[in-house]
CSV table of C-alpha atoms in Angstrom, one decimal:
chain,number,residue,atom,x,y,z
N,1,ALA,CA,72.7,107.9,102.0
N,2,GLY,CA,73.5,109.3,98.5
N,3,GLN,CA,75.4,112.3,99.9
N,4,PRO,CA,78.8,113.2,98.4
N,5,VAL,CA,81.8,111.9,100.4
N,6,ALA,CA,84.8,114.1,100.9
N,7,GLN,CA,88.0,113.1,99.2
N,8,GLU,CA,90.6,111.4,101.4
N,9,GLN,CA,94.2,112.5,101.5
N,10,ALA,CA,96.9,109.9,100.8
N,11,PRO,CA,100.7,110.2,101.1
N,12,PRO,CA,102.1,113.1,99.1
N,13,GLN,CA,103.9,113.0,95.8
N,14,GLN,CA,106.6,115.4,94.7
N,15,ASP,CA,106.3,117.7,91.6
N,16,GLU,CA,109.0,118.4,89.2
N,17,VAL,CA,110.7,121.0,91.5
N,18,GLY,CA,110.5,118.9,94.6
N,19,ARG,CA,107.4,120.4,96.2
N,20,GLN,CA,105.0,117.9,97.8
N,21,GLN,CA,101.5,117.8,96.5
N,22,PRO,CA,98.8,115.7,98.3
N,23,LEU,CA,97.5,112.7,96.4
N,24,PHE,CA,93.7,112.7,96.6
N,25,ARG,CA,91.6,109.5,96.6
N,26,HIS,CA,87.9,109.1,96.8
N,27,PRO,CA,86.4,106.1,98.6
N,28,ARG,CA,83.8,105.4,95.9
N,29,ALA,CA,86.2,105.5,93.0
N,30,ALA,CA,87.0,101.8,93.2
N,31,TYR,CA,83.3,100.9,92.6
N,32,ALA,CA,82.0,103.8,90.4
N,33,ILE,CA,83.2,106.4,88.0
N,34,VAL,CA,83.2,109.5,90.1
N,35,ALA,CA,82.2,112.6,88.1
N,36,ALA,CA,82.2,116.3,88.8
N,37,PRO,CA,78.8,118.0,88.6
N,38,ARG,CA,80.0,120.2,85.7
N,39,GLN,CA,80.0,117.1,83.5
N,40,ARG,CA,76.2,116.5,84.0
N,41,GLY,CA,74.6,116.5,80.5
N,42,ASN,CA,77.8,115.4,78.7
N,43,PRO,CA,76.2,113.3,76.0
N,44,PHE,CA,78.9,110.5,76.1
N,45,LEU,CA,77.8,109.6,79.6
N,46,ALA,CA,74.6,108.1,78.2
N,47,CYS,CA,76.8,105.5,76.4
N,48,ILE,CA,78.2,104.2,79.7
N,49,ARG,CA,76.5,100.9,80.3
N,50,SER,CA,78.4,98.6,82.6
N,51,THR,CA,79.8,101.1,85.3
N,52,LEU,CA,77.9,103.2,87.8
N,53,VAL,CA,78.5,107.0,87.5
N,54,GLU,CA,78.3,109.1,90.7
N,55,PHE,CA,78.5,112.9,90.8
N,56,VAL,CA,80.5,114.4,93.6
N,57,ASP,CA,80.8,118.1,94.5
N,58,GLY,CA,84.2,119.6,94.8
N,59,LEU,CA,86.0,117.1,92.5
N,60,VAL,CA,89.1,118.6,90.9
N,61,PRO,CA,89.4,116.4,87.8
N,62,ASP,CA,86.3,115.9,85.6
N,63,TYR,CA,86.3,112.2,86.4
N,64,LEU,CA,88.0,109.7,88.7
N,65,ALA,CA,88.2,106.3,86.9
N,66,GLY,CA,89.7,104.7,90.0
N,67,SER,CA,91.1,106.2,93.1
N,68,GLU,CA,94.4,107.3,91.4
N,69,ILE,CA,93.2,107.9,87.8
N,70,ALA,CA,92.2,111.5,87.1
N,71,VAL,CA,90.5,112.3,83.8
N,72,LEU,CA,90.0,115.7,82.2
N,73,PHE,CA,87.5,115.9,79.3
N,74,ILE,CA,87.7,118.4,76.4
N,75,SER,CA,85.9,118.5,73.1
N,76,LEU,CA,87.6,120.2,70.2
N,77,ARG,CA,84.5,122.2,69.5
N,78,PHE,CA,84.5,123.6,73.0
N,79,HIS,CA,88.3,124.1,72.8
N,80,ARG,CA,87.9,126.2,69.7
N,81,LEU,CA,85.4,128.5,71.5
N,82,HIS,CA,87.3,128.6,74.8
N,83,PRO,CA,91.0,128.1,74.0
N,84,GLU,CA,92.2,129.2,77.5
N,85,TYR,CA,90.0,126.7,79.3
N,86,LEU,CA,92.2,123.6,79.0
N,87,LYS,CA,95.3,125.2,80.3
N,88,ARG,CA,93.5,126.4,83.4
N,89,ARG,CA,92.1,122.9,84.0
N,90,ILE,CA,95.5,121.3,83.6
N,91,ASP,CA,97.1,123.8,86.0
N,92,VAL,CA,94.4,123.2,88.6
N,93,LEU,CA,94.7,119.4,88.3
N,94,GLY,CA,98.4,119.5,89.1
N,95,LYS,CA,100.2,116.3,89.7
N,96,ARG,CA,98.1,114.8,92.5
N,97,HIS,CA,97.2,111.5,90.8
N,98,ARG,CA,99.3,108.5,89.7
N,99,THR,CA,97.7,108.5,86.2
N,100,ARG,CA,96.4,111.6,84.5
N,101,VAL,CA,94.5,111.3,81.3
N,102,LEU,CA,93.1,113.9,78.9
N,103,LEU,CA,90.0,112.4,77.1
N,104,CYS,CA,89.4,114.4,73.9
N,105,ARG,CA,86.2,114.2,71.9
N,106,VAL,CA,87.1,115.0,68.2
N,107,ASP,CA,83.8,116.6,67.1
N,108,LEU,CA,85.0,118.9,64.3
N,109,GLU,CA,85.0,118.1,60.6
N,110,HIS,CA,88.4,119.7,60.2
N,111,PRO,CA,90.1,119.2,63.6
N,112,GLU,CA,93.7,119.8,62.6
N,113,GLU,CA,94.3,123.2,64.3
N,114,GLN,CA,92.5,122.4,67.5
N,115,LEU,CA,93.9,118.9,67.7
N,116,GLU,CA,97.5,120.3,67.4
N,117,SER,CA,96.8,122.6,70.3
N,118,VAL,CA,95.3,120.0,72.5
N,119,THR,CA,98.0,117.4,71.7
N,120,MET,CA,100.8,119.8,72.6
N,121,GLN,CA,99.2,121.0,75.8
N,122,SER,CA,98.7,117.4,76.8
N,123,PHE,CA,102.3,116.4,75.9
N,124,HIS,CA,103.9,119.3,77.7
N,125,ALA,CA,101.8,118.7,80.8
N,126,GLY,CA,102.6,115.0,80.9
N,127,LEU,CA,99.0,113.8,80.4
N,128,SER,CA,98.1,110.7,78.5
N,129,LEU,CA,96.0,111.8,75.5
N,130,VAL,CA,93.1,109.6,74.4
N,131,LEU,CA,91.2,110.7,71.3
N,132,ALA,CA,87.6,109.6,70.8
N,133,TRP,CA,85.7,110.2,67.5
N,134,THR,CA,82.3,109.2,68.9
N,135,ASP,CA,80.5,109.4,72.2
N,136,ALA,CA,80.4,105.6,72.4
N,137,GLU,CA,84.2,105.4,71.9
N,138,ALA,CA,84.7,108.0,74.7
N,139,ALA,CA,82.5,106.0,77.1
N,140,ALA,CA,84.3,102.8,76.2
N,141,TYR,CA,87.7,104.4,77.1
N,142,LEU,CA,86.4,105.7,80.5
N,143,GLU,CA,84.9,102.3,81.4
N,144,THR,CA,88.2,100.6,80.4
N,145,LEU,CA,90.2,102.9,82.5
N,146,HIS,CA,88.0,102.1,85.5
N,147,ARG,CA,88.0,98.4,84.8
N,148,HIS,CA,91.8,98.2,84.8
N,149,GLN,CA,92.4,100.8,87.5
N,150,ASN,CA,94.8,98.7,89.5
N,151,LYS,CA,97.2,98.3,86.6
N,152,SER,CA,100.3,100.4,86.2
N,153,ALA,CA,100.0,103.5,84.0
N,154,GLU,CA,101.8,101.8,81.1
N,155,VAL,CA,99.7,98.6,81.2
N,156,LEU,CA,96.6,100.7,81.7
N,157,MET,CA,97.0,102.8,78.6
N,158,ALA,CA,97.8,99.6,76.6
N,159,LYS,CA,94.4,98.2,77.6
N,160,LEU,CA,92.5,101.0,75.9
N,161,PRO,CA,90.6,99.9,72.8
N,162,ARG,CA,92.4,102.4,70.6
N,163,GLY,CA,91.2,101.0,67.3
N,164,ASP,CA,93.6,102.0,64.5
N,165,HIS,CA,96.4,103.5,66.6
N,166,ARG,CA,98.5,104.2,63.5
N,167,ALA,CA,95.7,106.2,61.9
N,168,ARG,CA,95.3,108.3,65.1
N,169,LEU,CA,99.0,109.0,65.3
N,170,ALA,CA,99.0,110.1,61.6
N,171,GLU,CA,96.1,112.5,62.4
N,172,VAL,CA,98.3,114.1,65.1
N,173,LEU,CA,101.4,114.3,63.0
N,174,THR,CA,99.7,115.9,60.1
N,175,THR,CA,98.5,118.8,62.3
N,176,VAL,CA,102.1,120.0,62.1
N,177,LYS,CA,102.5,122.5,59.3
N,178,GLY,CA,104.1,121.0,56.2
N,179,VAL,CA,103.9,117.4,57.4
N,180,ASN,CA,101.7,115.3,55.0
N,181,ARG,CA,100.4,111.7,55.4
N,182,SER,CA,103.4,110.3,53.5
N,183,ASP,CA,105.7,112.1,55.8
N,184,ALA,CA,103.8,110.9,58.8
N,185,ALA,CA,104.0,107.3,57.6
N,186,ARG,CA,107.8,107.5,57.3
N,187,ILE,CA,108.1,109.1,60.7
N,188,MET,CA,105.9,106.4,62.3
N,189,ASP,CA,107.8,103.6,60.6
N,190,ARG,CA,111.1,104.9,62.1
N,191,PHE,CA,110.0,105.9,65.6
N,192,GLY,CA,106.7,104.1,66.3
N,193,SER,CA,105.2,106.3,69.0
N,194,LEU,CA,104.5,110.0,69.7
N,195,GLY,CA,106.8,109.8,72.7
N,196,GLN,CA,109.7,108.5,70.7
N,197,ILE,CA,109.1,111.1,68.0
N,198,ALA,CA,109.2,113.9,70.5
N,199,LYS,CA,112.5,112.6,71.9
N,200,ALA,CA,114.1,112.3,68.5
N,201,THR,CA,117.0,114.6,67.7
N,202,GLU,CA,117.2,116.7,64.5
N,203,GLU,CA,119.8,114.3,63.1
N,204,GLU,CA,117.5,111.3,63.7
N,205,LEU,CA,114.5,113.0,62.1
N,206,LEU,CA,116.6,114.0,59.1
N,207,ARG,CA,117.3,110.3,58.5
N,208,CYS,CA,113.6,109.8,57.5
N,209,PRO,CA,113.2,109.9,53.7
N,210,GLY,CA,111.6,113.1,52.5
N,211,ILE,CA,111.9,114.9,55.9
N,212,GLY,CA,114.1,118.0,55.3
N,213,ASP,CA,115.4,120.8,57.4
N,214,LYS,CA,112.1,122.8,57.2
N,215,LYS,CA,109.9,120.0,58.3
N,216,VAL,CA,112.3,119.0,61.1
N,217,ARG,CA,112.3,122.6,62.4
N,218,GLN,CA,108.4,122.5,62.4
N,219,LEU,CA,108.3,119.2,64.3
N,220,ARG,CA,110.9,120.4,66.8
N,221,GLN,CA,109.1,123.7,67.3
N,222,VAL,CA,105.8,121.9,68.1
N,223,PHE,CA,107.3,119.4,70.5
N,224,HIS,CA,109.7,121.6,72.2
N,225,ALA,CA,108.0,125.0,72.3
């Protein structure tokens, strides 16, 4: 009793070039948040109140918040010290899980540069980025993911208690060089979400009042580097 249980292999999924990757599930993930031992001592875990947390050796993601929900964790302070770490973790994670989430703890007074880096890596890897400004907020997100683990990815992300989503999106946009809060507000009014902004053409971005060629080039460079 209490010994780690090996992950079980489910039917494979295909990656973007057609190669099949096995989808890994863990039998305990339906009942507990399954955590990798490297996450022991992460202070936000002390804020998890209503869900059991079990540590399992050999886990690829940092957490399983359900059998098909893989969560990577990064703090901006750690990312500043070890900028290569996140890319390695994303590469190792692969596309084995139905839903892949990057839970980012914003723990810098001036997070702009690191937040831009984390946002772009998450975007280009196809991970859903969740930003937490406190340990309690990070714990609430992880518990919510586990509680709604049987929902579709779109419904699941909508369930997260994001607080002021518009303020968070503005924080991300203003990490782009030359984009101020007024610019961010105009862009959000027109496009609504980070995904729609990333898909926007140069012509569509130029229709935003106050967004000229230089700012459009900066936005396009960030989203399509």
